[in-house]
């Protein structure tokens, strides 16, 4: 199924179930053009491929599941209003063409989740940019299979410095009262 010809936008609010659940082969949902594909609810294409060939994919609330994600032109995945989960199940989970950038927008830590069953590899992760984070800061977490932005190391330093100052102040006050 291909949507977005003539750079038009499309909204899908139904249920799409691929044949993967009954032993069939999964197809593909291809988003082309500069328009927007909005998913009004969770989508299950667990043995098929979501192909982004430009434009924006807005995830609806709930879990959208794909067998693979293939990005062939600069594209955006927008986590929308929140509570969205993108779950990529296939062994060739996330493939982003050379010279192409996948931008992640409106993603909130501990609210929205981007899962990949297997590590997409450094080249693919280097092509995923979370809005508000440095370009090369995306990583795959092996313990929960989540693709996330890495917080800046200066944030960790500032937190550690602040906690150290609080501890030193507490310790000093404790000595004065003793």
PDB file of C-alpha atoms in Angstrom:
ATOM      1  CA  UNK A   1       0.000   0.000   0.000  1.00  0.00           C
ATOM      2  CA  UNK A   2       1.460   3.384  -0.994  1.00  0.00           C
ATOM      3  CA  UNK A   3       0.164   6.688   0.369  1.00  0.00           C
ATOM      4  CA  UNK A   4       1.139  10.317  -0.169  1.00  0.00           C
ATOM      5  CA  UNK A   5       1.288  10.657  -3.941  1.00  0.00           C
ATOM      6  CA  UNK A   6       1.212  14.238  -5.228  1.00  0.00           C
ATOM      7  CA  UNK A   7       2.589  15.263  -1.788  1.00  0.00           C
ATOM      8  CA  UNK A   8      -0.861  14.808  -0.234  1.00  0.00           C
ATOM      9  CA  UNK A   9      -1.472  14.068   3.431  1.00  0.00           C
ATOM     10  CA  UNK A  10      -3.344  10.985   4.623  1.00  0.00           C
ATOM     11  CA  UNK A  11      -4.959   9.946   7.898  1.00  0.00           C
ATOM     12  CA  UNK A  12      -5.448   6.293   8.745  1.00  0.00           C
ATOM     13  CA  UNK A  13      -7.693   5.526  11.705  1.00  0.00           C
ATOM     14  CA  UNK A  14      -8.625   1.920  11.168  1.00  0.00           C
ATOM     15  CA  UNK A  15      -7.038  -1.411  11.924  1.00  0.00           C
ATOM     16  CA  UNK A  16      -4.503  -2.823   9.501  1.00  0.00           C
ATOM     17  CA  UNK A  17      -3.434  -6.362  10.216  1.00  0.00           C
ATOM     18  CA  UNK A  18      -0.931  -8.079   7.973  1.00  0.00           C
ATOM     19  CA  UNK A  19      -0.933 -11.762   7.130  1.00  0.00           C
ATOM     20  CA  UNK A  20       1.987 -12.390   9.473  1.00  0.00           C
ATOM     21  CA  UNK A  21      -0.306 -13.436  12.300  1.00  0.00           C
ATOM     22  CA  UNK A  22      -1.820 -16.277  10.282  1.00  0.00           C
ATOM     23  CA  UNK A  23       1.369 -17.426   8.600  1.00  0.00           C
ATOM     24  CA  UNK A  24       1.115 -15.191   5.511  1.00  0.00           C
ATOM     25  CA  UNK A  25       3.784 -12.852   4.298  1.00  0.00           C
ATOM     26  CA  UNK A  26       3.806  -9.241   5.354  1.00  0.00           C
ATOM     27  CA  UNK A  27       3.516  -6.492   2.807  1.00  0.00           C
ATOM     28  CA  UNK A  28       4.658  -2.928   3.035  1.00  0.00           C
ATOM     29  CA  UNK A  29       3.124   0.420   3.800  1.00  0.00           C
ATOM     30  CA  UNK A  30       5.031   3.071   1.877  1.00  0.00           C
ATOM     31  CA  UNK A  31       4.775   6.780   2.720  1.00  0.00           C
ATOM     32  CA  UNK A  32       5.940   8.886  -0.248  1.00  0.00           C
ATOM     33  CA  UNK A  33       6.031  12.634  -0.931  1.00  0.00           C
ATOM     34  CA  UNK A  34       6.363  15.609   1.376  1.00  0.00           C
ATOM     35  CA  UNK A  35       2.923  15.281   2.968  1.00  0.00           C
ATOM     36  CA  UNK A  36       1.989  13.728   6.294  1.00  0.00           C
ATOM     37  CA  UNK A  37       0.708  10.252   7.155  1.00  0.00           C
ATOM     38  CA  UNK A  38      -1.172  10.402  10.445  1.00  0.00           C
ATOM     39  CA  UNK A  39      -1.969   7.194  12.274  1.00  0.00           C
ATOM     40  CA  UNK A  40      -5.088   7.678  14.385  1.00  0.00           C
ATOM     41  CA  UNK A  41      -4.554   4.452  16.291  1.00  0.00           C
ATOM     42  CA  UNK A  42      -2.051   1.680  16.728  1.00  0.00           C
ATOM     43  CA  UNK A  43      -1.101  -0.146  13.544  1.00  0.00           C
ATOM     44  CA  UNK A  44       0.048  -3.762  13.364  1.00  0.00           C
ATOM     45  CA  UNK A  45       2.175  -4.668  10.366  1.00  0.00           C
ATOM     46  CA  UNK A  46       4.351  -7.056  12.377  1.00  0.00           C
ATOM     47  CA  UNK A  47       5.738  -9.021   9.446  1.00  0.00           C
ATOM     48  CA  UNK A  48       5.709  -6.143   6.969  1.00  0.00           C
ATOM     49  CA  UNK A  49       7.815  -3.077   6.313  1.00  0.00           C
ATOM     50  CA  UNK A  50       7.071   0.584   6.901  1.00  0.00           C
ATOM     51  CA  UNK A  51       8.882   2.524   4.168  1.00  0.00           C
ATOM     52  CA  UNK A  52       9.377   6.263   4.666  1.00  0.00           C
ATOM     53  CA  UNK A  53      10.281   8.002   1.432  1.00  0.00           C
ATOM     54  CA  UNK A  54       9.936  11.609   2.594  1.00  0.00           C
ATOM     55  CA  UNK A  55       7.485  13.662   4.598  1.00  0.00           C
ATOM     56  CA  UNK A  56       6.200  13.040   8.108  1.00  0.00           C
ATOM     57  CA  UNK A  57       4.740  10.022   9.886  1.00  0.00           C
ATOM     58  CA  UNK A  58       2.686  11.061  12.931  1.00  0.00           C
ATOM     59  CA  UNK A  59       2.135   8.195  15.356  1.00  0.00           C
ATOM     60  CA  UNK A  60      -1.165   7.904  17.161  1.00  0.00           C
ATOM     61  CA  UNK A  61      -1.521   6.813  20.771  1.00  0.00           C
ATOM     62  CA  UNK A  62      -0.720   3.185  21.518  1.00  0.00           C
ATOM     63  CA  UNK A  63       1.719   0.782  19.902  1.00  0.00           C
ATOM     64  CA  UNK A  64       2.457   0.799  16.183  1.00  0.00           C
ATOM     65  CA  UNK A  65       4.291  -2.398  15.216  1.00  0.00           C
ATOM     66  CA  UNK A  66       6.253  -3.042  12.031  1.00  0.00           C
ATOM     67  CA  UNK A  67       8.484  -5.918  10.983  1.00  0.00           C
ATOM     68  CA  UNK A  68      11.011  -3.425   9.631  1.00  0.00           C
ATOM     69  CA  UNK A  69      11.478   0.296   9.099  1.00  0.00           C
ATOM     70  CA  UNK A  70      13.142   1.435   5.887  1.00  0.00           C
ATOM     71  CA  UNK A  71      13.917   5.123   5.384  1.00  0.00           C
ATOM     72  CA  UNK A  72      14.852   5.978   1.798  1.00  0.00           C
ATOM     73  CA  UNK A  73      14.562   9.807   1.874  1.00  0.00           C
ATOM     74  CA  UNK A  74      14.807  12.447   4.606  1.00  0.00           C
ATOM     75  CA  UNK A  75      11.773  11.833   6.809  1.00  0.00           C
ATOM     76  CA  UNK A  76      10.268  12.723  10.169  1.00  0.00           C
ATOM     77  CA  UNK A  77       8.603  10.496  12.748  1.00  0.00           C
ATOM     78  CA  UNK A  78       6.469  12.619  15.058  1.00  0.00           C
ATOM     79  CA  UNK A  79       5.414  10.993  18.321  1.00  0.00           C
ATOM     80  CA  UNK A  80       2.379  13.280  18.343  1.00  0.00           C
ATOM     81  CA  UNK A  81       0.557  14.054  21.550  1.00  0.00           C
ATOM     82  CA  UNK A  82       2.402  11.388  23.518  1.00  0.00           C
ATOM     83  CA  UNK A  83       1.969   7.868  24.828  1.00  0.00           C
ATOM     84  CA  UNK A  84       3.143   6.528  21.478  1.00  0.00           C
ATOM     85  CA  UNK A  85       5.226   3.406  21.020  1.00  0.00           C
ATOM     86  CA  UNK A  86       7.015   2.476  17.799  1.00  0.00           C
ATOM     87  CA  UNK A  87       7.956  -1.201  17.863  1.00  0.00           C
ATOM     88  CA  UNK A  88      10.190  -2.665  15.122  1.00  0.00           C
ATOM     89  CA  UNK A  89      10.308  -6.469  15.381  1.00  0.00           C
ATOM     90  CA  UNK A  90      12.320  -7.751  12.417  1.00  0.00           C
ATOM     91  CA  UNK A  91      15.882  -8.966  12.273  1.00  0.00           C
ATOM     92  CA  UNK A  92      16.641  -6.248   9.704  1.00  0.00           C
ATOM     93  CA  UNK A  93      14.917  -3.790  11.974  1.00  0.00           C
ATOM     94  CA  UNK A  94      15.899  -0.269  10.976  1.00  0.00           C
ATOM     95  CA  UNK A  95      17.591   0.596   7.687  1.00  0.00           C
ATOM     96  CA  UNK A  96      18.313   4.202   6.738  1.00  0.00           C
ATOM     97  CA  UNK A  97      19.857   4.907   3.344  1.00  0.00           C
ATOM     98  CA  UNK A  98      23.250   6.616   3.172  1.00  0.00           C
ATOM     99  CA  UNK A  99      22.939  10.406   3.135  1.00  0.00           C
ATOM    100  CA  UNK A 100      19.416  10.261   4.595  1.00  0.00           C
ATOM    101  CA  UNK A 101      18.312  11.588   7.998  1.00  0.00           C
ATOM    102  CA  UNK A 102      15.416  10.324  10.101  1.00  0.00           C
ATOM    103  CA  UNK A 103      14.320  13.087  12.483  1.00  0.00           C
ATOM    104  CA  UNK A 104      12.373  12.176  15.624  1.00  0.00           C
ATOM    105  CA  UNK A 105      10.051  14.936  16.885  1.00  0.00           C
ATOM    106  CA  UNK A 106       7.864  15.337  19.971  1.00  0.00           C
ATOM    107  CA  UNK A 107       9.506  12.364  21.697  1.00  0.00           C
ATOM    108  CA  UNK A 108       9.357  12.506  25.496  1.00  0.00           C
ATOM    109  CA  UNK A 109      11.501  10.240  27.671  1.00  0.00           C
ATOM    110  CA  UNK A 110       9.477   7.728  29.748  1.00  0.00           C
ATOM    111  CA  UNK A 111       6.308   8.653  27.804  1.00  0.00           C
ATOM    112  CA  UNK A 112       7.161   7.689  24.217  1.00  0.00           C
ATOM    113  CA  UNK A 113       9.188   4.665  23.153  1.00  0.00           C
ATOM    114  CA  UNK A 114      11.076   3.685  19.987  1.00  0.00           C
ATOM    115  CA  UNK A 115      11.959  -0.029  20.162  1.00  0.00           C
ATOM    116  CA  UNK A 116      14.020  -2.162  17.797  1.00  0.00           C
ATOM    117  CA  UNK A 117      14.341  -5.886  18.455  1.00  0.00           C
ATOM    118  CA  UNK A 118      17.935  -5.852  17.203  1.00  0.00           C
ATOM    119  CA  UNK A 119      20.676  -3.244  17.190  1.00  0.00           C
ATOM    120  CA  UNK A 120      20.320  -1.210  13.980  1.00  0.00           C
ATOM    121  CA  UNK A 121      24.094  -0.613  13.917  1.00  0.00           C
ATOM    122  CA  UNK A 122      26.193   2.510  14.265  1.00  0.00           C
ATOM    123  CA  UNK A 123      25.653   3.708  10.675  1.00  0.00           C
ATOM    124  CA  UNK A 124      21.847   3.635  10.990  1.00  0.00           C
ATOM    125  CA  UNK A 125      21.866   5.107  14.510  1.00  0.00           C
ATOM    126  CA  UNK A 126      24.089   7.927  13.246  1.00  0.00           C
ATOM    127  CA  UNK A 127      21.355   8.870  10.782  1.00  0.00           C
ATOM    128  CA  UNK A 128      18.647   9.172  13.475  1.00  0.00           C
ATOM    129  CA  UNK A 129      18.397  12.626  15.062  1.00  0.00           C
ATOM    130  CA  UNK A 130      16.132  13.366  18.006  1.00  0.00           C
ATOM    131  CA  UNK A 131      14.977  17.011  17.993  1.00  0.00           C
ATOM    132  CA  UNK A 132      16.747  18.927  20.730  1.00  0.00           C
ATOM    133  CA  UNK A 133      19.716  16.550  20.929  1.00  0.00           C
ATOM    134  CA  UNK A 134      23.095  16.546  19.183  1.00  0.00           C
ATOM    135  CA  UNK A 135      23.232  14.773  15.823  1.00  0.00           C
ATOM    136  CA  UNK A 136      25.495  11.881  16.822  1.00  0.00           C
ATOM    137  CA  UNK A 137      23.873  11.204  20.194  1.00  0.00           C
ATOM    138  CA  UNK A 138      21.470   8.380  19.333  1.00  0.00           C
ATOM    139  CA  UNK A 139      22.064   4.913  20.766  1.00  0.00           C
ATOM    140  CA  UNK A 140      20.391   1.518  21.060  1.00  0.00           C
ATOM    141  CA  UNK A 141      20.001   0.212  24.602  1.00  0.00           C
ATOM    142  CA  UNK A 142      20.561  -3.573  24.647  1.00  0.00           C
ATOM    143  CA  UNK A 143      18.787  -4.134  27.982  1.00  0.00           C
ATOM    144  CA  UNK A 144      15.384  -2.888  26.770  1.00  0.00           C
ATOM    145  CA  UNK A 145      15.957  -2.624  22.966  1.00  0.00           C
ATOM    146  CA  UNK A 146      15.097   1.058  22.929  1.00  0.00           C
ATOM    147  CA  UNK A 147      16.496   3.660  20.544  1.00  0.00           C
ATOM    148  CA  UNK A 148      17.035   6.883  22.499  1.00  0.00           C
ATOM    149  CA  UNK A 149      19.029  10.094  22.488  1.00  0.00           C
ATOM    150  CA  UNK A 150      21.997  10.132  24.835  1.00  0.00           C
ATOM    151  CA  UNK A 151      21.921  13.030  27.297  1.00  0.00           C
ATOM    152  CA  UNK A 152      24.830  15.405  26.953  1.00  0.00           C
ATOM    153  CA  UNK A 153      27.736  14.517  29.219  1.00  0.00           C
ATOM    154  CA  UNK A 154      27.695  18.089  30.565  1.00  0.00           C
ATOM    155  CA  UNK A 155      24.258  17.342  32.029  1.00  0.00           C
ATOM    156  CA  UNK A 156      25.716  14.467  34.038  1.00  0.00           C
ATOM    157  CA  UNK A 157      28.582  16.688  35.188  1.00  0.00           C
ATOM    158  CA  UNK A 158      26.214  19.444  36.305  1.00  0.00           C
ATOM    159  CA  UNK A 159      24.048  16.969  38.229  1.00  0.00           C
ATOM    160  CA  UNK A 160      27.083  15.386  39.896  1.00  0.00           C
ATOM    161  CA  UNK A 161      28.486  18.800  40.820  1.00  0.00           C
ATOM    162  CA  UNK A 162      25.119  19.872  42.276  1.00  0.00           C
ATOM    163  CA  UNK A 163      24.779  16.670  44.324  1.00  0.00           C
ATOM    164  CA  UNK A 164      28.364  17.032  45.574  1.00  0.00           C
ATOM    165  CA  UNK A 165      27.677  20.604  46.698  1.00  0.00           C
ATOM    166  CA  UNK A 166      24.512  19.515  48.521  1.00  0.00           C
ATOM    167  CA  UNK A 167      26.375  16.694  50.247  1.00  0.00           C
ATOM    168  CA  UNK A 168      29.216  19.007  51.301  1.00  0.00           C
ATOM    169  CA  UNK A 169      26.729  21.571  52.662  1.00  0.00           C
ATOM    170  CA  UNK A 170      24.812  18.881  54.573  1.00  0.00           C
ATOM    171  CA  UNK A 171      28.048  17.472  55.997  1.00  0.00           C
ATOM    172  CA  UNK A 172      29.260  20.932  57.058  1.00  0.00           C
ATOM    173  CA  UNK A 173      25.945  21.734  58.750  1.00  0.00           C
ATOM    174  CA  UNK A 174      25.961  18.369  60.511  1.00  0.00           C
ATOM    175  CA  UNK A 175      29.442  19.084  61.975  1.00  0.00           C
ATOM    176  CA  UNK A 176      28.325  22.518  63.209  1.00  0.00           C
ATOM    177  CA  UNK A 177      25.377  21.059  65.095  1.00  0.00           C
ATOM    178  CA  UNK A 178      27.484  18.307  66.701  1.00  0.00           C
TER     179      UNK A 178
END
